[in-house]
Tab-separated table of C-alpha atoms in Angstrom:
chain	number	residue	atom	x	y	z
A	1	HIS	CA	-29.992	9.294	42.898
A	2	LEU	CA	-29.940	9.180	46.687
A	3	ALA	CA	-29.762	12.961	46.758
A	4	ASP	CA	-32.860	13.125	44.491
A	5	LEU	CA	-34.728	10.767	46.813
A	6	GLU	CA	-33.697	12.710	49.892
A	7	ALA	CA	-34.904	15.978	48.342
A	8	HIS	CA	-38.082	14.349	46.959
A	9	ARG	CA	-37.133	15.345	43.424
A	10	GLU	CA	-38.251	13.707	40.197
A	11	PHE	CA	-35.712	11.384	38.584
A	12	ARG	CA	-35.398	9.942	35.095
A	13	ASP	CA	-33.728	6.829	33.612
A	14	PHE	CA	-31.650	5.879	36.630
A	15	GLU	CA	-30.013	2.503	36.055
A	16	TYR	CA	-28.809	0.121	38.723
A	17	ALA	CA	-28.044	-3.523	39.308
A	18	PHE	CA	-30.257	-5.568	41.643
A	19	ALA	CA	-29.051	-8.830	43.131
A	20	ALA	CA	-30.868	-11.152	45.509
A	21	PRO	CA	-29.727	-14.447	47.079
A	22	GLY	CA	-29.981	-17.273	44.587
A	23	VAL	CA	-30.966	-14.981	41.693
A	24	SER	CA	-28.706	-13.730	38.881
A	25	PRO	CA	-28.136	-9.962	38.973
A	26	ARG	CA	-30.628	-7.964	36.914
A	27	HIS	CA	-30.295	-4.439	35.590
A	28	PHE	CA	-33.175	-1.937	35.751
A	29	ARG	CA	-33.853	1.583	34.480
A	30	ILE	CA	-36.345	3.469	36.582
A	31	SER	CA	-38.086	6.821	36.465
A	32	GLY	CA	-40.250	8.323	39.165
A	33	SER	CA	-42.262	11.388	40.221
A	34	PRO	CA	-42.863	12.308	43.821
A	35	ILE	CA	-46.421	12.144	45.219
A	36	PHE	CA	-47.588	14.704	47.803
A	37	ASP	CA	-50.790	14.924	49.830
A	38	ASN	CA	-51.494	18.342	51.296
A	39	GLY	CA	-47.800	19.079	51.127
A	40	SER	CA	-46.770	15.806	52.766
A	41	PHE	CA	-44.513	13.456	50.798
A	42	MET	CA	-46.277	10.169	50.277
A	43	GLY	CA	-43.813	8.348	48.015
A	44	TYR	CA	-42.963	7.897	44.320
A	45	ARG	CA	-45.004	6.727	41.360
A	46	GLY	CA	-43.055	5.572	38.301
A	47	THR	CA	-41.901	2.845	35.991
A	48	ALA	CA	-39.142	0.251	35.976
A	49	THR	CA	-37.752	-1.430	32.839
A	50	ASP	CA	-35.602	-4.560	32.895
A	51	VAL	CA	-32.544	-3.615	30.719
A	52	THR	CA	-30.441	-6.677	31.645
A	53	ASN	CA	-30.198	-7.943	28.041
A	54	ARG	CA	-29.070	-4.574	26.725
A	55	VAL	CA	-26.456	-4.072	29.484
A	56	GLU	CA	-25.085	-7.566	29.001
A	57	ALA	CA	-24.938	-7.060	25.216
A	58	GLU	CA	-23.057	-3.793	25.675
A	59	ARG	CA	-20.631	-5.398	28.040
A	60	ALA	CA	-20.099	-8.312	25.648
A	61	LEU	CA	-19.501	-5.849	22.795
A	62	GLU	CA	-16.993	-3.874	24.888
A	63	LYS	CA	-15.194	-7.101	25.853
A	64	ALA	CA	-15.088	-8.196	22.221
A	65	ARG	CA	-13.738	-4.740	21.229
A	66	GLU	CA	-11.030	-4.964	23.882
A	67	GLU	CA	-10.087	-8.473	22.802
A	68	ALA	CA	-9.956	-7.350	19.145
A	69	ASP	CA	-7.755	-4.409	20.120
A	70	ARG	CA	-5.438	-6.738	22.031
A	71	ALA	CA	-5.348	-9.131	19.106
A	72	ASN	CA	-4.526	-6.278	16.696
A	73	ARG	CA	-1.768	-5.020	18.943
A	74	ALA	CA	-0.345	-8.511	19.300
A	75	LYS	CA	-0.471	-8.986	15.526
A	76	SER	CA	1.201	-5.667	14.872
A	77	GLU	CA	3.946	-6.508	17.370
A	78	PHE	CA	4.392	-9.943	15.835
A	79	LEU	CA	4.533	-8.545	12.312
A	80	SER	CA	6.996	-5.890	13.340
A	81	SER	CA	9.202	-8.503	14.999
A	82	MET	CA	8.899	-10.860	12.048
A	83	SER	CA	9.728	-8.122	9.593
A	84	HIS	CA	12.832	-7.167	11.639
A	85	GLU	CA	14.069	-10.737	12.081
A	86	LEU	CA	13.673	-11.546	8.369
A	87	ARG	CA	14.925	-8.271	6.959
A	88	THR	CA	18.178	-8.362	8.958
A	89	PRO	CA	19.595	-11.493	7.258
A	90	LEU	CA	18.073	-10.440	3.940
A	91	ASN	CA	20.034	-7.228	4.188
A	92	ALA	CA	23.275	-9.235	4.061
A	93	ILE	CA	22.012	-11.676	1.406
A	94	LEU	CA	20.783	-9.047	-1.065
A	95	GLY	CA	23.451	-6.489	-0.200
A	96	PHE	CA	26.435	-8.753	-0.860
A	97	ALA	CA	24.675	-10.206	-3.928
A	98	GLN	CA	24.370	-6.684	-5.371
A	99	LEU	CA	28.040	-5.992	-4.686
A	100	LEU	CA	29.044	-9.174	-6.486
A	101	GLN	CA	26.654	-8.635	-9.380
A	102	TYR	CA	27.621	-5.069	-10.162
A	103	ASN	CA	31.354	-4.876	-9.548
A	104	PRO	CA	33.122	-3.837	-12.758
A	105	GLN	CA	36.546	-4.131	-11.073
A	106	GLN	CA	36.012	-7.863	-10.456
A	107	PRO	CA	33.553	-9.205	-13.039
A	108	LEU	CA	31.986	-12.613	-12.358
A	109	SER	CA	32.217	-15.596	-14.611
A	110	LYS	CA	29.044	-16.685	-16.428
A	111	GLN	CA	28.425	-19.463	-13.912
A	112	GLN	CA	29.030	-17.169	-10.925
A	113	ASP	CA	26.758	-14.525	-12.429
A	114	ASP	CA	23.982	-17.076	-12.885
A	115	ALA	CA	24.406	-18.214	-9.289
A	116	VAL	CA	24.235	-14.651	-7.933
A	117	ASP	CA	21.172	-14.042	-10.139
A	118	HIS	CA	19.436	-16.946	-8.404
A	119	ILE	CA	20.371	-15.530	-5.006
A	120	MET	CA	18.962	-12.146	-5.994
A	121	LYS	CA	15.721	-13.625	-7.328
A	122	GLY	CA	15.177	-15.750	-4.225
A	123	GLY	CA	15.960	-12.882	-1.864
A	124	GLN	CA	13.732	-10.448	-3.742
A	125	HIS	CA	10.900	-12.998	-3.758
A	126	LEU	CA	11.187	-13.362	0.037
A	127	LEU	CA	11.321	-9.602	0.487
A	128	HIS	CA	8.248	-9.255	-1.726
A	129	LEU	CA	6.415	-11.828	0.404
A	130	ILE	CA	7.347	-9.959	3.632
A	131	ASN	CA	6.133	-6.652	2.156
A	132	GLU	CA	2.852	-8.137	0.972
A	133	VAL	CA	2.117	-9.824	4.310
A	134	LEU	CA	2.678	-6.466	6.066
A	135	ASP	CA	0.544	-4.700	3.472
A	136	LEU	CA	-2.297	-7.167	3.932
A	137	ALA	CA	-2.064	-6.883	7.731
A	138	LYS	CA	-2.261	-3.068	7.489
A	139	ILE	CA	-5.328	-3.307	5.267
A	140	GLU	CA	-7.087	-5.770	7.601
A	141	ALA	CA	-6.301	-3.534	10.593
A	142	GLY	CA	-7.666	-0.487	8.741
A	143	LYS	CA	-4.338	1.321	8.927
A	144	VAL	CA	-3.780	1.979	5.222
A	145	SER	CA	-3.515	5.698	4.489
A	146	LEU	CA	-4.540	6.822	1.005
A	147	SER	CA	-3.915	10.079	-0.729
A	148	ILE	CA	-6.853	10.330	-3.157
A	149	GLU	CA	-6.283	12.946	-5.879
A	150	ASP	CA	-6.880	13.565	-9.547
A	151	LEU	CA	-4.646	11.149	-11.373
A	152	ASP	CA	-3.756	11.364	-15.060
A	153	VAL	CA	-4.213	7.760	-16.080
A	154	GLY	CA	-2.123	7.865	-19.283
A	155	PRO	CA	1.298	8.413	-17.654
A	156	ALA	CA	0.482	5.919	-14.909
A	157	ILE	CA	-0.317	3.218	-17.463
A	158	GLN	CA	2.829	4.006	-19.435
A	159	GLU	CA	4.967	3.714	-16.293
A	160	ALA	CA	3.482	0.289	-15.579
A	161	LEU	CA	4.016	-0.861	-19.161
A	162	THR	CA	7.611	0.387	-19.147
A	163	TYR	CA	8.261	-1.692	-16.039
A	164	ILE	CA	6.551	-4.845	-17.243
A	165	SER	CA	7.770	-4.911	-20.885
A	166	PRO	CA	11.342	-6.188	-20.236
A	167	ILE	CA	9.902	-9.007	-18.093
A	168	ALA	CA	7.465	-9.920	-20.841
A	169	ASP	CA	10.238	-9.794	-23.444
A	170	GLN	CA	12.203	-12.475	-21.604
A	171	ARG	CA	9.350	-14.935	-22.312
A	172	GLY	CA	8.600	-13.650	-25.789
A	173	ILE	CA	5.243	-12.241	-24.681
A	174	SER	CA	3.995	-9.302	-26.717
A	175	VAL	CA	2.316	-6.448	-24.854
A	176	ILE	CA	-0.332	-4.575	-26.792
A	177	ASP	CA	-1.362	-1.166	-25.485
A	178	GLU	CA	-4.880	-0.146	-26.544
A	179	SER	CA	-5.319	2.495	-23.870
A	180	ALA	CA	-4.569	5.497	-26.142
A	181	GLY	CA	-8.271	6.025	-26.700
A	182	CYS	CA	-8.541	7.896	-23.433
A	183	PRO	CA	-6.164	10.877	-23.759
A	184	GLY	CA	-6.215	13.120	-20.746
A	185	ALA	CA	-8.578	10.907	-18.709
A	186	LYS	CA	-8.221	11.439	-14.981
A	187	LEU	CA	-9.196	9.194	-12.094
A	188	ARG	CA	-9.874	9.795	-8.427
A	189	ALA	CA	-7.239	7.462	-6.891
A	190	ASP	CA	-4.095	7.166	-4.841
A	191	ARG	CA	-1.266	7.242	-7.380
A	192	THR	CA	1.017	4.760	-5.640
A	193	ARG	CA	-1.746	2.267	-4.835
A	194	PHE	CA	-3.304	2.469	-8.283
A	195	LYS	CA	0.060	1.769	-9.850
A	196	GLN	CA	0.538	-1.141	-7.409
A	197	VAL	CA	-2.735	-2.694	-8.492
A	198	LEU	CA	-2.068	-2.197	-12.207
A	199	LEU	CA	1.444	-3.713	-11.909
A	200	ASN	CA	0.028	-6.715	-10.067
A	201	LEU	CA	-2.456	-7.422	-12.852
A	202	LEU	CA	0.185	-6.995	-15.530
A	203	SER	CA	2.814	-9.099	-13.754
A	204	ASN	CA	0.258	-11.879	-13.214
A	205	ALA	CA	-0.563	-11.718	-16.916
A	206	VAL	CA	3.113	-12.322	-17.649
A	207	LYS	CA	3.699	-15.003	-15.041
A	208	TYR	CA	0.649	-17.141	-15.894
A	209	ASN	CA	0.824	-16.662	-19.678
A	210	ARG	CA	2.078	-19.041	-22.349
A	211	GLU	CA	5.536	-18.687	-23.823
A	212	ASN	CA	5.313	-16.269	-26.800
A	213	GLY	CA	1.833	-15.343	-25.645
A	214	ARG	CA	0.059	-11.979	-25.742
A	215	ILE	CA	-1.168	-9.357	-23.248
A	216	THR	CA	-3.621	-6.664	-24.230
A	217	LEU	CA	-4.323	-3.622	-22.081
A	218	ARG	CA	-7.368	-1.531	-22.771
A	219	ALA	CA	-8.853	1.570	-21.117
A	220	PHE	CA	-12.235	3.121	-21.904
A	221	VAL	CA	-14.961	5.189	-20.318
A	222	GLU	CA	-18.059	3.207	-19.508
A	223	PRO	CA	-21.016	4.625	-21.565
A	224	GLY	CA	-23.320	6.663	-19.391
A	225	ARG	CA	-21.160	6.210	-16.289
A	226	SER	CA	-18.438	8.311	-14.730
A	227	ILE	CA	-16.231	5.250	-14.657
A	228	LEU	CA	-12.989	4.352	-16.397
A	229	LYS	CA	-12.551	0.635	-17.004
A	230	ILE	CA	-9.108	-0.844	-17.482
A	231	THR	CA	-8.847	-4.483	-18.685
A	232	VAL	CA	-5.799	-6.745	-18.897
A	233	LEU	CA	-6.252	-9.731	-21.254
A	234	ASP	CA	-3.846	-12.645	-21.383
A	235	THR	CA	-3.534	-15.836	-23.408
A	236	GLY	CA	-2.627	-18.087	-20.482
A	237	MET	CA	-4.341	-21.300	-19.367
A	238	GLY	CA	-7.158	-19.516	-17.646
A	239	ILE	CA	-8.840	-20.518	-14.379
A	240	PRO	CA	-10.956	-23.679	-13.927
A	241	ASP	CA	-14.559	-22.979	-12.965
A	242	ASP	CA	-14.254	-24.921	-9.690
A	243	ARG	CA	-11.364	-22.710	-8.500
A	244	LYS	CA	-12.683	-19.262	-9.447
A	245	ALA	CA	-14.265	-18.669	-6.029
A	246	GLU	CA	-10.830	-18.957	-4.420
A	247	LEU	CA	-9.155	-16.354	-6.591
A	248	PHE	CA	-9.197	-13.391	-4.184
A	249	GLU	CA	-8.566	-15.495	-1.081
A	250	PRO	CA	-5.189	-14.810	0.590
A	251	PHE	CA	-2.397	-17.368	-0.126
A	252	SER	CA	-4.535	-19.186	-2.704
A	253	ARG	CA	-2.473	-19.871	-5.849
A	254	LEU	CA	-4.932	-22.248	-7.507
A	255	GLY	CA	-2.368	-25.015	-7.908
A	256	ALA	CA	0.465	-22.787	-9.141
A	257	GLU	CA	2.368	-23.497	-5.930
A	258	THR	CA	3.336	-26.870	-7.464
A	259	THR	CA	4.926	-25.185	-10.500
A	260	GLU	CA	8.067	-23.091	-11.007
A	261	ILE	CA	6.005	-19.908	-11.242
A	262	GLU	CA	6.922	-17.594	-8.381
A	263	GLY	CA	4.204	-15.912	-6.355
A	264	THR	CA	2.773	-15.366	-2.878
A	265	GLY	CA	-0.970	-15.713	-3.399
A	266	ILE	CA	-1.547	-12.333	-1.717
A	267	GLY	CA	-1.277	-9.863	-4.593
A	268	LEU	CA	-4.849	-10.144	-5.829
A	269	THR	CA	-6.242	-10.028	-2.279
A	270	ILE	CA	-4.391	-6.788	-1.651
A	271	SER	CA	-5.420	-5.398	-5.075
A	272	LYS	CA	-9.094	-6.054	-4.373
A	273	GLU	CA	-8.914	-4.365	-0.981
A	274	LEU	CA	-7.061	-1.355	-2.356
A	275	VAL	CA	-9.367	-0.901	-5.346
A	276	GLU	CA	-12.421	-0.961	-3.077
A	277	LEU	CA	-10.815	1.444	-0.586
A	278	MET	CA	-10.324	3.867	-3.523
A	279	GLY	CA	-14.010	3.540	-4.434
A	280	GLY	CA	-13.576	1.190	-7.367
A	281	ARG	CA	-14.340	-2.427	-8.302
A	282	ILE	CA	-12.240	-5.336	-9.534
A	283	GLY	CA	-13.269	-8.547	-11.263
A	284	PHE	CA	-12.361	-11.089	-13.921
A	285	GLU	CA	-13.623	-13.443	-16.599
A	286	SER	CA	-11.763	-16.545	-17.579
A	287	THR	CA	-12.122	-19.479	-19.939
A	288	TYR	CA	-10.003	-22.442	-18.985
A	289	GLY	CA	-7.536	-23.266	-21.715
A	290	GLU	CA	-7.921	-19.935	-23.491
A	291	GLY	CA	-7.012	-17.109	-21.113
A	292	SER	CA	-8.290	-14.542	-18.604
A	293	THR	CA	-9.397	-10.932	-18.493
A	294	PHE	CA	-8.940	-8.987	-15.294
A	295	TRP	CA	-10.587	-5.581	-14.996
A	296	ILE	CA	-10.762	-2.638	-12.620
A	297	GLU	CA	-13.302	0.157	-12.635
A	298	MET	CA	-12.275	3.501	-11.110
A	299	PRO	CA	-14.290	6.726	-10.657
A	300	LEU	CA	-13.438	9.490	-13.084
A	301	ALA	CA	-12.216	12.810	-11.687
A	302	THR	CA	-14.208	15.981	-12.257
A	303	ALA	CA	-11.246	18.316	-11.740
A	304	THR	CA	-8.697	18.954	-14.472
A	305	THR	CA	-5.576	19.105	-12.273
A	306	ALA	CA	-2.940	16.847	-13.694
A	307	VAL	CA	-0.606	14.781	-11.535
A	308	ALA	CA	2.991	14.880	-12.647
A	309	ALA	CA	4.798	11.590	-13.043
A	310	ASP	CA	7.468	10.670	-10.511
A	311	ASP	CA	11.095	10.940	-11.552
A	312	SER	CA	12.583	7.536	-12.350
A	313	CYS	CA	16.096	6.247	-11.592
A	314	ASP	CA	18.061	3.271	-12.704
A	315	ALA	CA	18.825	1.124	-9.695
A	316	ASN	CA	21.820	-0.461	-11.439
A	317	THR	CA	23.794	2.657	-12.314
A	318	TRP	CA	25.544	2.841	-8.967
A	319	ALA	CA	28.349	0.521	-10.040
A	320	ASP	CA	29.385	2.895	-12.747
A	321	THR	CA	29.535	6.000	-10.523
A	322	GLY	CA	30.879	4.441	-7.311
A	323	LYS	CA	34.624	4.776	-6.674
A	324	ASP	CA	36.999	3.465	-4.099
A	325	ALA	CA	38.242	6.043	-1.607
A	326	GLY	CA	41.692	6.186	-3.246
A	327	GLU	CA	40.306	6.969	-6.687
A	328	ASP	CA	39.189	10.478	-5.942
A	329	ALA	CA	41.429	12.799	-3.984
A	330	GLY	CA	39.724	15.356	-1.820
A	331	ARG	CA	38.565	16.089	1.682
A	332	SER	CA	38.072	12.978	3.789
A	333	PHE	CA	34.532	11.948	4.558
A	334	THR	CA	34.007	10.004	7.771
A	335	VAL	CA	30.981	7.732	8.230
A	336	LEU	CA	30.120	6.336	11.660
A	337	TYR	CA	27.966	3.200	11.510
A	338	VAL	CA	26.337	2.040	14.779
A	339	GLU	CA	25.380	-1.586	14.122
A	340	ASP	CA	25.561	-4.786	16.173
A	341	ASN	CA	25.243	-7.259	13.269
A	342	PRO	CA	28.707	-8.216	11.888
A	343	ALA	CA	27.442	-9.170	8.418
A	344	ASN	CA	25.610	-5.829	8.018
A	345	LEU	CA	28.695	-4.016	9.226
A	346	GLN	CA	30.924	-5.705	6.661
A	347	LEU	CA	28.390	-4.926	3.940
A	348	MET	CA	28.483	-1.260	4.852
A	349	GLU	CA	32.286	-1.321	4.723
A	350	TRP	CA	32.127	-2.412	1.083
A	351	ILE	CA	29.479	0.160	0.259
A	352	VAL	CA	31.396	3.094	1.816
A	353	LYS	CA	34.460	2.152	-0.232
A	354	ARG	CA	32.520	3.375	-3.248
A	355	VAL	CA	32.102	6.876	-1.830
A	356	PRO	CA	35.037	9.142	-2.821
A	357	ALA	CA	37.591	9.716	-0.011
A	358	ALA	CA	35.298	8.092	2.529
A	359	ARG	CA	36.266	6.025	5.573
A	360	LEU	CA	34.027	3.972	7.861
A	361	ILE	CA	34.298	3.747	11.623
A	362	SER	CA	31.882	1.595	13.598
A	363	ALA	CA	30.488	0.819	17.017
A	364	HIS	CA	28.357	-2.178	18.045
A	365	THR	CA	26.387	-0.279	20.732
A	366	ALA	CA	24.850	3.166	20.896
A	367	GLU	CA	26.864	4.018	23.987
A	368	LEU	CA	30.143	3.322	22.200
A	369	GLY	CA	28.841	5.158	19.161
A	370	LEU	CA	28.243	8.312	21.188
A	371	ASP	CA	31.747	8.151	22.592
A	372	LEU	CA	33.203	7.601	19.134
A	373	ALA	CA	31.188	10.515	17.731
A	374	GLU	CA	32.720	12.798	20.407
A	375	THR	CA	36.281	11.834	19.519
A	376	GLU	CA	36.030	11.380	15.720
A	377	MET	CA	33.425	14.019	14.794
A	378	PRO	CA	32.061	12.082	11.804
A	379	ASP	CA	30.433	13.780	8.828
A	380	VAL	CA	27.398	11.491	8.952
A	381	ILE	CA	26.079	8.853	11.363
A	382	LEU	CA	24.269	5.714	10.243
A	383	MET	CA	22.201	4.391	13.155
A	384	ASP	CA	20.565	1.025	13.609
A	385	ILE	CA	17.390	1.272	15.713
A	386	ASN	CA	17.242	-2.084	17.478
A	387	LEU	CA	20.493	-2.046	19.439
A	388	PRO	CA	21.492	-3.742	22.704
A	389	GLY	CA	21.150	-1.349	25.630
A	390	MET	CA	20.372	2.153	24.423
A	391	ASN	CA	18.349	2.004	21.190
A	392	GLY	CA	18.785	4.189	18.127
A	393	LEU	CA	16.006	6.654	19.001
A	394	GLN	CA	17.492	7.224	22.447
A	395	ALA	CA	20.937	7.680	20.888
A	396	LEU	CA	19.522	10.276	18.486
A	397	LYS	CA	18.145	12.296	21.440
A	398	SER	CA	21.557	12.206	23.098
A	399	LEU	CA	23.178	13.444	19.905
A	400	GLN	CA	20.634	16.261	19.547
A	401	ALA	CA	21.260	17.281	23.161
A	402	ASN	CA	25.014	17.599	22.635
A	403	PRO	CA	25.924	21.002	21.131
A	404	LYS	CA	29.095	19.524	19.587
A	405	LEU	CA	27.206	16.769	17.777
A	406	ALA	CA	23.762	18.142	17.127
A	407	HIS	CA	24.708	19.325	13.614
A	408	ILE	CA	25.733	15.890	12.334
A	409	PRO	CA	23.095	14.310	10.068
A	410	VAL	CA	21.860	10.962	11.336
A	411	ILE	CA	20.315	8.378	9.040
A	412	ALA	CA	18.324	5.544	10.523
A	413	ILE	CA	18.946	2.079	9.021
A	414	SER	CA	16.491	-0.428	10.432
A	415	ALA	CA	14.807	-3.748	9.725
A	416	ASP	CA	11.667	-2.323	11.286
A	417	ALA	CA	9.712	-1.306	8.186
A	418	MET	CA	6.373	-0.669	9.843
A	419	SER	CA	4.931	2.668	8.697
A	420	GLY	CA	4.369	3.789	12.282
A	421	SER	CA	8.036	3.134	13.127
A	422	ILE	CA	9.224	5.033	10.061
A	423	LYS	CA	7.011	8.025	10.963
A	424	ARG	CA	8.259	8.024	14.588
A	425	GLY	CA	11.838	7.943	13.335
A	426	LEU	CA	11.403	10.848	10.953
A	427	ASP	CA	9.428	12.847	13.525
A	428	ALA	CA	12.252	12.264	16.010
A	429	GLY	CA	14.689	14.002	13.671
A	430	PHE	CA	16.454	11.413	11.527
A	431	LYS	CA	17.528	12.932	8.223
A	432	ALA	CA	16.227	9.749	6.505
A	433	TYR	CA	14.878	6.378	7.517
A	434	LEU	CA	16.156	3.563	5.292
A	435	THR	CA	14.859	0.033	5.749
A	436	LYS	CA	16.751	-3.209	5.424
A	437	PRO	CA	17.518	-4.828	3.059
A	438	ILE	CA	19.519	-1.761	2.049
A	439	GLN	CA	19.159	-0.702	-1.565
A	440	ILE	CA	22.777	0.075	-2.405
A	441	PRO	CA	21.994	2.759	-5.051
A	442	GLU	CA	19.854	4.643	-2.510
A	443	MET	CA	22.475	4.324	0.185
A	444	LEU	CA	25.181	5.638	-2.082
A	445	GLU	CA	22.964	8.457	-3.261
A	446	ARG	CA	22.321	9.541	0.351
A	447	LEU	CA	26.019	9.442	1.292
A	448	ASN	CA	27.193	11.238	-1.867
A	449	SER	CA	24.509	13.858	-1.435
A	450	ILE	CA	25.616	14.630	2.132
A	451	ARG	CA	29.266	14.692	0.999
A	452	ASP	CA	28.436	17.080	-1.836
A	453	GLU	CA	26.471	19.379	0.512
A	454	MET	CA	29.477	19.618	2.819
A	455	ASP	CA	31.851	20.293	-0.060
A	456	ASN	CA	29.572	23.063	-1.289
A	457	ASP	CA	29.433	24.593	2.194
A	458	LEU	CA	33.220	24.634	2.344
A	459	ASP	CA	33.528	26.168	-1.101
A	460	ALA	CA	31.043	28.865	-0.112
């Protein structure tokens, strides 16, 4: 601006702050054109606009944005820490409970089996709560990634019904499927999230139903609209009129928290957010004392590409296929586990015993783990991320930089289940990233798969 004035040039929309003694600073935007008389510069003629309110509003907005960013970062850090601190003990609780529950060599008595079942239910409920809190936080922070595609609704509904039917059978609740009227209908939705919403509605219909009640699922195309509507009707007690406004509020269970019905009060909040993110709508009608109808409306797809259903696996079959090391002769299979939690280490010792000809060696720090890897040359390394001293990601880089060890597959096992952490781990080069609590069938599948690959390489 000073250069313009010095050269007697025109200037436009120059902003500056003006402060005088005893007066609050003001902000002005000025424009001016030079005035000449017979070639002599006489001064400037122009306009000045007081823009103080706009500048202060912009600064307040920027400050609020920075504070919101700080709050989001703090919340993410807190949630990551909370997830880690809760998942670590849950790993031992649910892991040892699974070992007790599915051990054909040492079957439990009826009383012991009932006790372990209570441990599993309580642990799974707590894990479900942790997952839902993290899910809700991701939605609120706008960090949910969706993969919207053409989804064949028929198989998705059947998967959900297959999952929910055994739970309904335990309470004598009949599940009536009236969705067959829409063969081949396709939605525009994220497959995983759509299934999550549908399962939430069906599981609520079971939990809040009467004994020997009824659930009816219907699906139909709205007349004159490119919308598929799915309704879930139950014969439960319904929702009182004075509590209906609370239904989609987080942690609101409408009085069910005083009953034996398990729940978190977050599922419907998450379902509403997810449905709306996918371009749909969710709602309900309920008559107290008679039952409720929950519905979702999703946009129909125009393409005809079908989405294949995911393969399913029975999480309880591991006990039948797992063997102790001595039961299957063959090449030894060495597993190195770098873990500083004694309970988690002992759990892994029991798990590895079910892999044929396997032995477990361990280290409680990454530094010791690297030394042990050099001397023992394990077939696979299981690496905790949050370790004292060098962390798991740093240890992975050291392994990758060592020509003797770079070929060894490394699996991350961490209580940090945040999606960003999982992506960073996989991008860094972990063969897999498993979160605590460990699912024993998945752990065994990973180890047996690596062992089989190595056996095949040797045979070749």
